[in-house]
CSV table of C-alpha atoms in Angstrom, one decimal:
chain,number,residue,atom,x,y,z
N,1,MET,CA,140.2,-46.2,154.9
N,2,ASP,CA,141.7,-49.5,156.0
N,3,ALA,CA,141.2,-51.2,152.7
N,4,SER,CA,144.2,-50.8,150.4
N,5,PRO,CA,143.6,-49.4,146.9
N,6,ALA,CA,144.4,-52.7,145.4
N,7,ASP,CA,141.6,-54.3,147.3
N,8,GLU,CA,139.2,-51.6,146.1
N,9,ILE,CA,140.1,-52.1,142.6
N,10,LYS,CA,139.6,-55.8,142.9
N,11,GLU,CA,136.2,-55.2,144.3
N,12,THR,CA,135.0,-53.0,141.6
N,13,ALA,CA,136.3,-55.3,139.0
N,14,GLN,CA,134.4,-58.1,140.5
N,15,SER,CA,131.2,-56.2,140.7
N,16,HIS,CA,131.6,-55.2,137.0
N,17,SER,CA,132.0,-58.8,135.9
N,18,ALA,CA,129.1,-59.9,138.0
N,19,ARG,CA,126.9,-57.3,136.3
N,20,THR,CA,128.0,-58.3,132.9
N,21,PRO,CA,125.3,-60.7,131.8
N,22,PRO,CA,122.2,-58.6,132.6
N,23,LEU,CA,123.6,-55.5,131.0
N,24,HIS,CA,124.4,-57.4,127.9
N,25,ALA,CA,120.9,-58.7,127.8
N,26,ALA,CA,119.6,-55.1,128.2
N,27,LEU,CA,121.9,-54.1,125.4
N,28,GLY,CA,120.4,-56.8,123.2
N,29,ALA,CA,116.9,-55.6,124.0
N,30,PHE,CA,117.7,-52.0,123.0
N,31,THR,CA,119.3,-52.8,119.7
N,32,ASP,CA,116.8,-54.6,117.6
N,33,ALA,CA,119.6,-55.8,115.2
N,34,PRO,CA,120.0,-59.5,114.8
N,35,GLN,CA,123.5,-59.5,116.4
N,36,ALA,CA,122.2,-58.8,119.8
N,37,THR,CA,123.5,-61.7,121.8
N,38,GLU,CA,127.0,-62.8,122.2
N,39,PRO,CA,127.2,-66.0,120.0
N,40,GLN,CA,125.5,-64.2,117.2
N,41,ASP,CA,128.1,-61.5,117.6
N,42,ALA,CA,130.8,-64.0,116.9
N,43,ALA,CA,129.0,-65.2,113.9
N,44,ALA,CA,128.6,-61.8,112.5
N,45,ALA,CA,132.2,-61.0,113.0
N,46,ALA,CA,132.8,-61.2,109.3
N,47,ALA,CA,130.6,-58.2,108.7
N,48,PRO,CA,132.8,-55.1,108.2
N,49,ALA,CA,132.8,-52.5,111.0
N,50,ALA,CA,129.9,-54.0,112.6
N,51,ASP,CA,130.7,-54.9,116.2
N,52,ASP,CA,133.0,-55.4,119.0
N,53,GLY,CA,134.6,-58.7,118.2
N,54,LEU,CA,135.9,-57.7,114.7
N,55,ASP,CA,138.6,-60.2,113.6
N,56,LEU,CA,140.1,-60.3,117.1
N,57,SER,CA,141.0,-63.2,119.2
N,58,LEU,CA,139.2,-63.9,122.4
N,59,MET,CA,142.2,-62.8,124.3
N,60,LYS,CA,142.3,-59.4,122.7
N,61,LYS,CA,138.7,-58.8,123.5
N,62,LYS,CA,139.2,-59.4,127.2
N,63,LYS,CA,142.2,-57.1,127.2
N,64,LYS,CA,140.3,-54.3,125.7
N,65,LYS,CA,137.6,-54.6,128.3
N,66,VAL,CA,140.1,-54.4,131.1
N,67,LYS,CA,141.7,-51.3,129.6
N,68,LYS,CA,138.5,-49.5,129.3
N,69,GLU,CA,137.6,-50.2,132.8
N,70,ASP,CA,140.9,-48.8,133.8
N,71,ASP,CA,140.1,-45.7,131.9
N,72,ALA,CA,136.8,-45.3,133.6
N,73,ASP,CA,138.5,-45.6,136.9
N,74,ALA,CA,141.0,-43.0,136.0
N,75,ALA,CA,138.3,-40.7,134.8
N,76,ALA,CA,136.4,-41.0,138.0
N,77,ASP,CA,139.6,-40.2,139.9
N,78,GLU,CA,140.1,-37.1,137.9
N,79,ALA,CA,136.5,-36.0,138.3
N,80,ALA,CA,136.5,-36.4,142.1
N,81,PRO,CA,139.1,-33.8,143.1
N,82,ALA,CA,137.8,-31.3,140.7
N,83,GLU,CA,134.7,-30.8,142.8
N,84,GLY,CA,136.6,-29.7,145.8
N,85,ASP,CA,138.8,-26.8,145.1
N,86,GLY,CA,139.0,-24.1,147.7
N,87,ALA,CA,137.0,-25.9,150.2
N,88,ILE,CA,138.4,-27.8,153.1
N,89,ASP,CA,139.0,-31.4,152.2
N,90,LEU,CA,139.1,-33.6,155.3
N,91,THR,CA,140.1,-36.9,153.7
N,92,MET,CA,143.6,-37.9,152.7
N,93,LYS,CA,142.4,-38.0,149.2
N,94,LYS,CA,145.6,-36.8,147.6
N,95,LYS,CA,147.6,-39.6,149.1
N,96,LYS,CA,145.1,-42.1,148.1
N,97,LYS,CA,144.7,-40.9,144.7
N,98,LYS,CA,148.4,-41.1,144.1
N,99,LYS,CA,148.4,-44.7,145.2
N,100,VAL,CA,145.5,-45.6,142.9
N,101,VAL,CA,147.2,-44.0,140.0
N,102,LYS,CA,150.4,-45.9,140.7
N,103,GLU,CA,148.4,-49.0,140.7
N,104,ASP,CA,146.9,-48.0,137.4
N,105,ASP,CA,150.4,-47.5,136.0
N,106,GLU,CA,151.4,-51.0,136.9
N,107,PHE,CA,148.2,-52.2,135.4
N,108,ALA,CA,148.9,-50.3,132.3
N,109,LYS,CA,152.4,-51.7,132.0
N,110,LYS,CA,151.1,-55.2,132.3
N,111,LEU,CA,148.5,-54.4,129.7
N,112,GLU,CA,151.2,-53.0,127.4
N,113,ALA,CA,153.2,-56.2,127.8
N,114,LEU,CA,150.2,-58.2,126.9
N,115,ASN,CA,149.5,-56.0,123.9
N,116,ILE,CA,153.0,-56.6,122.6
N,117,GLU,CA,152.5,-60.3,122.9
N,118,GLY,CA,149.2,-60.4,121.3
N,119,LYS,CA,149.7,-57.9,118.5
N,120,GLU,CA,151.2,-60.1,115.9
N,121,GLY,CA,149.6,-59.4,112.6
N,122,GLU,CA,146.5,-57.8,114.1
N,123,GLU,CA,145.4,-54.3,113.6
N,124,ALA,CA,143.4,-52.7,116.4
N,125,ALA,CA,142.8,-49.4,114.8
N,126,PRO,CA,139.4,-49.8,113.1
N,127,GLN,CA,137.8,-51.0,116.3
N,128,GLU,CA,138.7,-47.9,118.2
N,129,ASP,CA,137.1,-45.6,115.6
N,130,GLU,CA,133.9,-47.4,115.8
N,131,GLN,CA,132.9,-46.5,119.3
N,132,GLU,CA,133.3,-42.8,118.9
N,133,GLY,CA,131.0,-40.0,119.7
N,134,ASP,CA,130.1,-37.6,122.4
N,135,MET,CA,127.6,-38.9,124.8
N,136,ASP,CA,126.6,-35.6,126.2
N,137,GLN,CA,125.7,-34.3,122.8
N,138,GLY,CA,124.3,-37.6,121.6
N,139,THR,CA,126.6,-37.9,118.5
N,140,GLY,CA,128.4,-40.8,117.0
N,141,ILE,CA,127.3,-44.1,118.6
N,142,TRP,CA,125.3,-42.2,121.2
N,143,ALA,CA,123.0,-40.8,118.5
N,144,HIS,CA,119.4,-41.6,119.2
N,145,ASP,CA,118.7,-43.4,115.9
N,146,GLU,CA,122.1,-45.2,115.9
N,147,THR,CA,121.6,-48.9,115.4
N,148,LYS,CA,125.1,-50.1,116.0
N,149,PRO,CA,125.4,-52.0,119.3
N,150,ILE,CA,127.4,-50.0,121.8
N,151,SER,CA,130.1,-52.0,123.5
N,152,TYR,CA,129.7,-53.0,127.1
N,153,ASN,CA,132.7,-50.9,128.2
N,154,ALA,CA,131.4,-47.8,126.6
N,155,LEU,CA,128.1,-48.2,128.3
N,156,LEU,CA,129.7,-48.9,131.6
N,157,SER,CA,131.9,-45.8,131.4
N,158,ARG,CA,128.8,-43.8,130.4
N,159,PHE,CA,127.0,-45.1,133.4
N,160,PHE,CA,129.8,-44.0,135.8
N,161,ALA,CA,130.1,-40.7,134.1
N,162,LEU,CA,126.4,-40.0,134.4
N,163,LEU,CA,126.3,-41.3,138.0
N,164,SER,CA,129.0,-38.9,139.1
N,165,GLN,CA,127.5,-36.1,137.1
N,166,LYS,CA,123.9,-36.4,138.2
N,167,ASN,CA,124.5,-37.6,141.7
N,168,PRO,CA,127.8,-36.5,143.1
N,169,ASP,CA,127.0,-37.5,146.7
N,170,HIS,CA,126.3,-41.0,145.7
N,171,ALA,CA,129.4,-41.4,143.7
N,172,SER,CA,131.6,-40.0,146.4
N,173,THR,CA,130.5,-42.4,149.2
N,174,GLY,CA,133.6,-44.5,148.5
N,175,THR,CA,136.1,-41.6,148.8
N,176,ARG,CA,134.5,-39.9,151.8
N,177,SER,CA,135.1,-36.3,151.2
N,178,TYR,CA,133.5,-33.7,153.3
N,179,LYS,CA,133.6,-30.1,152.4
N,180,ILE,CA,132.7,-27.0,154.2
N,181,PRO,CA,133.0,-23.5,152.8
N,182,PRO,CA,136.3,-21.8,153.7
N,183,PRO,CA,136.0,-19.4,156.6
N,184,GLN,CA,136.0,-15.8,155.7
N,185,CYS,CA,138.1,-13.7,157.9
N,186,LEU,CA,138.1,-9.9,158.0
N,187,ARG,CA,140.1,-7.7,160.2
N,188,GLU,CA,138.3,-5.2,162.4
N,189,GLY,CA,140.6,-2.5,163.5
N,190,ASN,CA,143.9,-3.8,164.5
N,191,LYS,CA,143.2,-6.3,167.2
N,192,LYS,CA,140.0,-8.1,166.3
N,193,THR,CA,139.2,-10.6,163.6
N,194,ILE,CA,135.7,-11.1,162.2
N,195,PHE,CA,134.7,-14.6,161.2
N,196,ALA,CA,131.9,-13.8,158.8
N,197,ASN,CA,130.4,-17.1,157.7
N,198,LEU,CA,130.3,-19.0,160.9
N,199,PRO,CA,126.5,-19.5,160.8
N,200,GLU,CA,126.8,-21.0,157.3
N,201,ILE,CA,129.6,-23.4,158.4
N,202,CYS,CA,127.7,-24.4,161.5
N,203,LYS,CA,124.6,-25.1,159.4
N,204,ARG,CA,126.7,-27.3,157.1
N,205,MET,CA,128.1,-29.2,160.1
N,206,LYS,CA,124.7,-29.3,161.9
N,207,ARG,CA,126.2,-27.9,165.1
N,208,ALA,CA,125.0,-25.1,167.3
N,209,ASP,CA,126.8,-21.8,166.8
N,210,GLU,CA,127.6,-21.6,170.5
N,211,HIS,CA,129.3,-25.0,170.5
N,212,VAL,CA,131.6,-24.1,167.7
N,213,THR,CA,132.2,-20.7,169.1
N,214,SER,CA,133.2,-22.0,172.5
N,215,TYR,CA,135.5,-24.5,170.9
N,216,LEU,CA,137.2,-21.8,168.8
N,217,PHE,CA,137.7,-19.6,171.8
N,218,ALA,CA,139.1,-22.5,173.9
N,219,GLU,CA,141.5,-23.5,171.1
N,220,LEU,CA,142.6,-20.0,170.2
N,221,GLY,CA,142.9,-19.0,173.8
N,222,THR,CA,140.9,-15.8,173.4
N,223,SER,CA,137.5,-14.5,173.8
N,224,GLY,CA,135.1,-12.6,171.6
N,225,SER,CA,131.5,-11.9,170.8
N,226,VAL,CA,128.8,-12.1,168.2
N,227,ASP,CA,127.9,-9.0,166.4
N,228,GLY,CA,124.6,-7.8,165.0
N,229,SER,CA,124.6,-9.8,161.8
N,230,ARG,CA,125.6,-13.0,163.6
N,231,ARG,CA,129.2,-12.7,162.7
N,232,LEU,CA,131.8,-13.8,165.2
N,233,VAL,CA,134.2,-11.2,166.5
N,234,ILE,CA,137.4,-12.8,167.9
N,235,LYS,CA,139.9,-10.9,169.9
N,236,GLY,CA,143.4,-11.2,168.4
N,237,ARG,CA,144.7,-11.4,164.9
N,238,PHE,CA,144.0,-14.6,163.1
N,239,GLN,CA,144.5,-15.6,159.6
N,240,GLN,CA,142.0,-17.7,157.6
N,241,LYS,CA,144.4,-20.6,157.6
N,242,GLN,CA,144.6,-20.6,161.3
N,243,ILE,CA,140.9,-20.6,161.7
N,244,GLU,CA,140.7,-23.3,159.1
N,245,ASN,CA,143.1,-25.5,161.0
N,246,VAL,CA,141.0,-25.2,164.2
N,247,LEU,CA,137.8,-26.0,162.3
N,248,ARG,CA,139.5,-29.0,160.9
N,249,THR,CA,140.3,-30.3,164.4
N,250,TYR,CA,136.8,-29.5,165.4
N,251,ILE,CA,135.3,-31.5,162.6
N,252,ILE,CA,137.6,-34.5,163.4
N,253,GLU,CA,136.7,-34.3,167.1
N,254,TYR,CA,133.0,-33.3,167.1
N,255,VAL,CA,131.6,-34.0,163.7
N,256,THR,CA,132.9,-37.1,161.9
N,257,CYS,CA,131.8,-40.5,163.1
N,258,LYS,CA,134.8,-42.4,164.3
N,259,THR,CA,133.3,-45.7,163.1
N,260,CYS,CA,132.2,-45.0,159.6
N,261,ARG,CA,133.8,-41.5,159.1
N,262,SER,CA,130.5,-40.1,158.0
N,263,PRO,CA,130.0,-36.4,158.8
N,264,ASN,CA,126.3,-37.0,159.0
N,265,THR,CA,126.1,-37.0,162.8
N,266,GLU,CA,124.2,-35.3,165.6
N,267,LEU,CA,125.5,-33.8,168.8
N,268,SER,CA,123.1,-34.2,171.7
N,269,LYS,CA,123.3,-33.7,175.4
N,270,GLY,CA,122.8,-37.0,177.1
N,271,GLU,CA,122.3,-37.8,180.7
N,272,ASN,CA,124.9,-36.7,183.2
N,273,ARG,CA,126.0,-33.6,181.4
N,274,LEU,CA,127.8,-35.7,178.8
N,275,TYR,CA,127.7,-34.9,175.1
N,276,PHE,CA,127.1,-37.7,172.7
N,277,ILE,CA,127.6,-37.9,169.0
N,278,THR,CA,125.0,-40.1,167.2
N,279,CYS,CA,125.8,-41.1,163.7
N,280,ASN,CA,122.9,-40.9,161.3
N,281,SER,CA,124.4,-43.3,158.7
N,282,CYS,CA,125.7,-46.2,160.8
N,283,GLY,CA,123.9,-45.6,164.1
N,284,SER,CA,126.9,-45.6,166.3
N,285,ARG,CA,127.0,-43.4,169.4
N,286,ARG,CA,130.0,-42.1,171.2
N,287,SER,CA,130.7,-39.7,173.9
N,288,VAL,CA,132.8,-36.6,173.3
N,289,GLN,CA,134.7,-34.5,175.7
N,290,ALA,CA,133.2,-31.3,176.9
N,291,ILE,CA,135.0,-28.2,175.7
N,292,LYS,CA,137.5,-27.2,178.3
N,293,THR,CA,139.4,-23.9,178.2
N,294,GLY,CA,142.2,-25.2,180.4
N,295,PHE,CA,144.8,-22.9,181.8
N,296,SER,CA,145.0,-19.5,180.2
N,297,ALA,CA,147.7,-17.1,181.2
N,298,GLN,CA,147.0,-13.5,182.0
N,299,VAL,CA,148.1,-11.4,179.1
N,300,GLY,CA,146.6,-8.1,179.8
N,301,LYS,CA,148.2,-5.6,182.1
N,302,ARG,CA,146.1,-6.4,185.1
N,303,ARG,CA,144.0,-9.3,186.2
N,304,LYS,CA,140.3,-9.0,185.7
N,305,MET,CA,138.4,-8.0,188.8
N,306,GLN,CA,137.1,-11.1,190.5
N,307,GLY,CA,133.7,-11.4,192.1
O,1,MET,CA,144.5,-81.0,163.2
O,2,SER,CA,142.0,-78.9,165.0
O,3,ILE,CA,138.3,-78.6,164.6
O,4,GLU,CA,137.2,-75.0,164.0
O,5,ASN,CA,134.0,-75.2,166.1
O,6,LEU,CA,135.7,-76.5,169.2
O,7,LYS,CA,138.1,-73.7,169.6
O,8,THR,CA,137.5,-71.4,172.5
O,9,TYR,CA,137.1,-67.9,171.4
O,10,ASP,CA,136.7,-65.0,173.7
O,11,PRO,CA,134.5,-62.4,172.0
O,12,PHE,CA,135.4,-59.7,174.5
O,13,ALA,CA,139.2,-60.1,174.3
O,14,GLU,CA,139.6,-57.4,171.7
O,15,ALA,CA,137.1,-55.1,173.3
O,16,ASP,CA,138.8,-55.3,176.6
O,17,GLU,CA,142.1,-54.4,175.1
O,18,GLU,CA,140.6,-51.4,173.4
O,19,ASP,CA,138.8,-50.2,176.5
O,20,SER,CA,141.9,-50.3,178.6
O,21,GLY,CA,143.8,-48.4,176.0
O,22,GLN,CA,141.2,-45.7,175.8
O,23,THR,CA,140.9,-45.2,179.5
O,24,LYS,CA,144.6,-44.9,179.7
O,25,GLN,CA,144.6,-42.3,177.1
O,26,THR,CA,141.8,-40.2,178.6
O,27,GLN,CA,143.1,-40.1,182.1
O,28,GLU,CA,145.9,-37.6,181.7
O,29,TYR,CA,146.7,-35.4,178.7
O,30,ILE,CA,149.4,-32.9,178.5
O,31,HIS,CA,148.0,-29.9,176.9
O,32,ILE,CA,150.2,-27.5,175.0
O,33,ARG,CA,148.5,-24.3,174.2
O,34,ILE,CA,149.3,-21.0,172.6
O,35,GLN,CA,148.1,-17.6,173.4
O,36,GLN,CA,148.4,-14.4,171.5
O,37,ARG,CA,149.8,-11.4,173.2
O,38,ASN,CA,150.1,-7.9,171.8
O,39,GLY,CA,151.5,-7.7,168.3
O,40,ARG,CA,152.9,-10.9,167.0
O,41,LYS,CA,154.1,-12.1,170.3
O,42,THR,CA,152.8,-15.3,171.8
O,43,LEU,CA,152.9,-17.4,174.9
O,44,THR,CA,153.1,-21.2,175.1
O,45,THR,CA,151.7,-23.0,178.1
O,46,VAL,CA,152.3,-26.6,179.0
O,47,GLN,CA,149.8,-28.1,181.4
O,48,GLY,CA,149.6,-31.5,183.0
O,49,ILE,CA,153.2,-32.7,183.0
O,50,PRO,CA,153.3,-35.8,185.3
O,51,LYS,CA,154.1,-35.2,188.9
O,52,LYS,CA,157.2,-37.3,188.8
O,53,PHE,CA,159.0,-34.7,186.8
O,54,ASP,CA,160.4,-31.6,188.5
O,55,ALA,CA,158.9,-28.7,186.7
O,56,LYS,CA,161.7,-26.4,187.8
O,57,LYS,CA,164.4,-28.6,186.3
O,58,ILE,CA,162.4,-29.0,183.1
O,59,LEU,CA,162.1,-25.3,182.8
O,60,LYS,CA,165.7,-24.7,183.4
O,61,VAL,CA,166.7,-27.1,180.6
O,62,VAL,CA,164.0,-25.9,178.2
O,63,LYS,CA,164.8,-22.2,178.7
O,64,LYS,CA,168.4,-22.9,177.7
O,65,GLU,CA,167.6,-25.1,174.8
O,66,PHE,CA,164.9,-22.9,173.2
O,67,ALA,CA,166.6,-19.7,174.1
O,68,CYS,CA,163.5,-18.2,175.6
O,69,ASN,CA,162.4,-17.1,179.0
O,70,GLY,CA,159.7,-18.8,181.0
O,71,THR,CA,158.1,-19.3,184.3
O,72,ILE,CA,156.2,-21.8,186.4
O,73,ILE,CA,152.7,-20.9,187.5
O,74,GLY,CA,151.4,-22.7,190.5
O,75,ASP,CA,147.7,-23.0,190.1
O,76,GLU,CA,146.5,-24.7,193.2
O,77,ASP,CA,142.9,-23.5,193.2
O,78,SER,CA,141.9,-24.9,189.8
O,79,LYS,CA,143.6,-28.3,190.2
O,80,MET,CA,145.7,-27.8,187.1
O,81,GLY,CA,148.9,-28.3,188.8
O,82,ASP,CA,152.0,-26.6,187.7
O,83,VAL,CA,151.9,-24.9,184.4
O,84,ILE,CA,155.0,-24.1,182.5
O,85,GLN,CA,154.8,-20.9,180.5
O,86,LEU,CA,157.2,-20.0,177.8
O,87,GLN,CA,157.6,-17.0,175.7
O,88,GLY,CA,157.0,-17.3,172.0
O,89,ASP,CA,155.6,-20.2,170.0
O,90,GLN,CA,157.4,-23.2,171.4
O,91,ARG,CA,154.7,-25.8,170.7
O,92,ALA,CA,156.6,-27.9,168.2
O,93,LYS,CA,159.9,-27.7,170.2
O,94,ILE,CA,158.3,-28.5,173.5
O,95,LYS,CA,156.5,-31.5,172.0
O,96,ASP,CA,159.8,-32.8,170.6
O,97,PHE,CA,161.3,-32.3,174.0
O,98,LEU,CA,158.6,-34.2,175.8
O,99,THR,CA,158.7,-37.1,173.4
O,100,ASN,CA,162.4,-37.3,172.9
O,101,LYS,CA,163.7,-40.4,174.6
O,102,ASP,CA,167.4,-39.5,174.8
O,103,GLU,CA,167.4,-35.8,175.7
O,104,GLY,CA,163.8,-35.3,176.8
O,105,LEU,CA,161.2,-36.9,179.0
O,106,GLY,CA,160.4,-39.8,176.6
O,107,LEU,CA,156.7,-39.5,177.0
O,108,ASP,CA,154.2,-41.1,174.7
O,109,ALA,CA,153.1,-38.8,171.9
O,110,LYS,CA,149.6,-40.0,172.3
O,111,THR,CA,149.3,-38.3,175.7
O,112,ILE,CA,150.2,-34.9,174.3
O,113,LYS,CA,147.6,-32.6,172.9
O,114,VAL,CA,148.7,-29.6,171.0
O,115,HIS,CA,146.0,-26.9,170.8
O,116,GLY,CA,145.7,-23.7,168.9
O,117,PHE,CA,146.0,-22.8,165.3
């Protein structure tokens, strides 16, 4: 998370431009029309409603491209948080997102200024209509038998939309979000709390139930037991939010890799009774503190019998 | 003008710094914990306050400031040193007190660990 949003944007922009020529070539291959390649495009510019570069200056074209990319980025931003409602979100995504949006705003302002400069006597309207259609339903320009060449930006945005749709894990590697189902807390009687979906959460985090349990008890300063259906019974009244906070600290301390922030790690008992976390994605290894209960005051009426 | 290749560069300089920083951190933490009592009552325990501070004096100030009662529990057998125990959830307040430079102990916030929910 060290890289500032501005850097990230720059990076993506670079990668886009680097990919430009092959994609264009591919586009040419798909559309068997004569105006497949760029110079021919320019030549065919006179043809009404045919392609991208319709009676626009070179400058205008460039502008449009940038704007579309911007849109795609914004769309990706919007799509990302939608996945994670209700679940615990570890990353500072909100903050980050805000920043990115702000950046976009500045960008948009600049674009606007450019637009005003370059607008003299030109009309941009027909070009916008051209590339319409719903790519999910395959209408408009996305229709199967459509012969019109699809603009690079439209294709690019479709690529990212499909990527995030079909393969959410892959798309979210940049934002690093990690979700676990929210803990379910029930009250048993007046003084006990049942933590129902502990096994599920442990499975998600790839940690032993006992480890998580002992951490919970140490942090909450209580004790408890596991009941018949593997639910955890904690002594004391706890709300879901409180358990959630403790789980969050557990994840930070014992699950996420400090080097690459990936939650894909393994906890193993190394030599000398030390616990080690090995990251499966970057291979780093670090030792973690053993869970210590520390001092706990006596709260009951009498001290538990010793010995 | 200097030649880039001839510069002396110590590849371990950074690593050493980091290491020493870490060992410093891990040696002594102050743990602030919370415990539930009956009903909605809680206890706050502060463990591991450096020896150079007098626990009794701290307690006296803290009790007055937080308007709560408290006690010092000497826990010799488990090597935890003196533990200050306060009534109620005083975690945020005691942390402020420990880190406050003017009216508190002026400790580094990194050495304090707040436990609990």
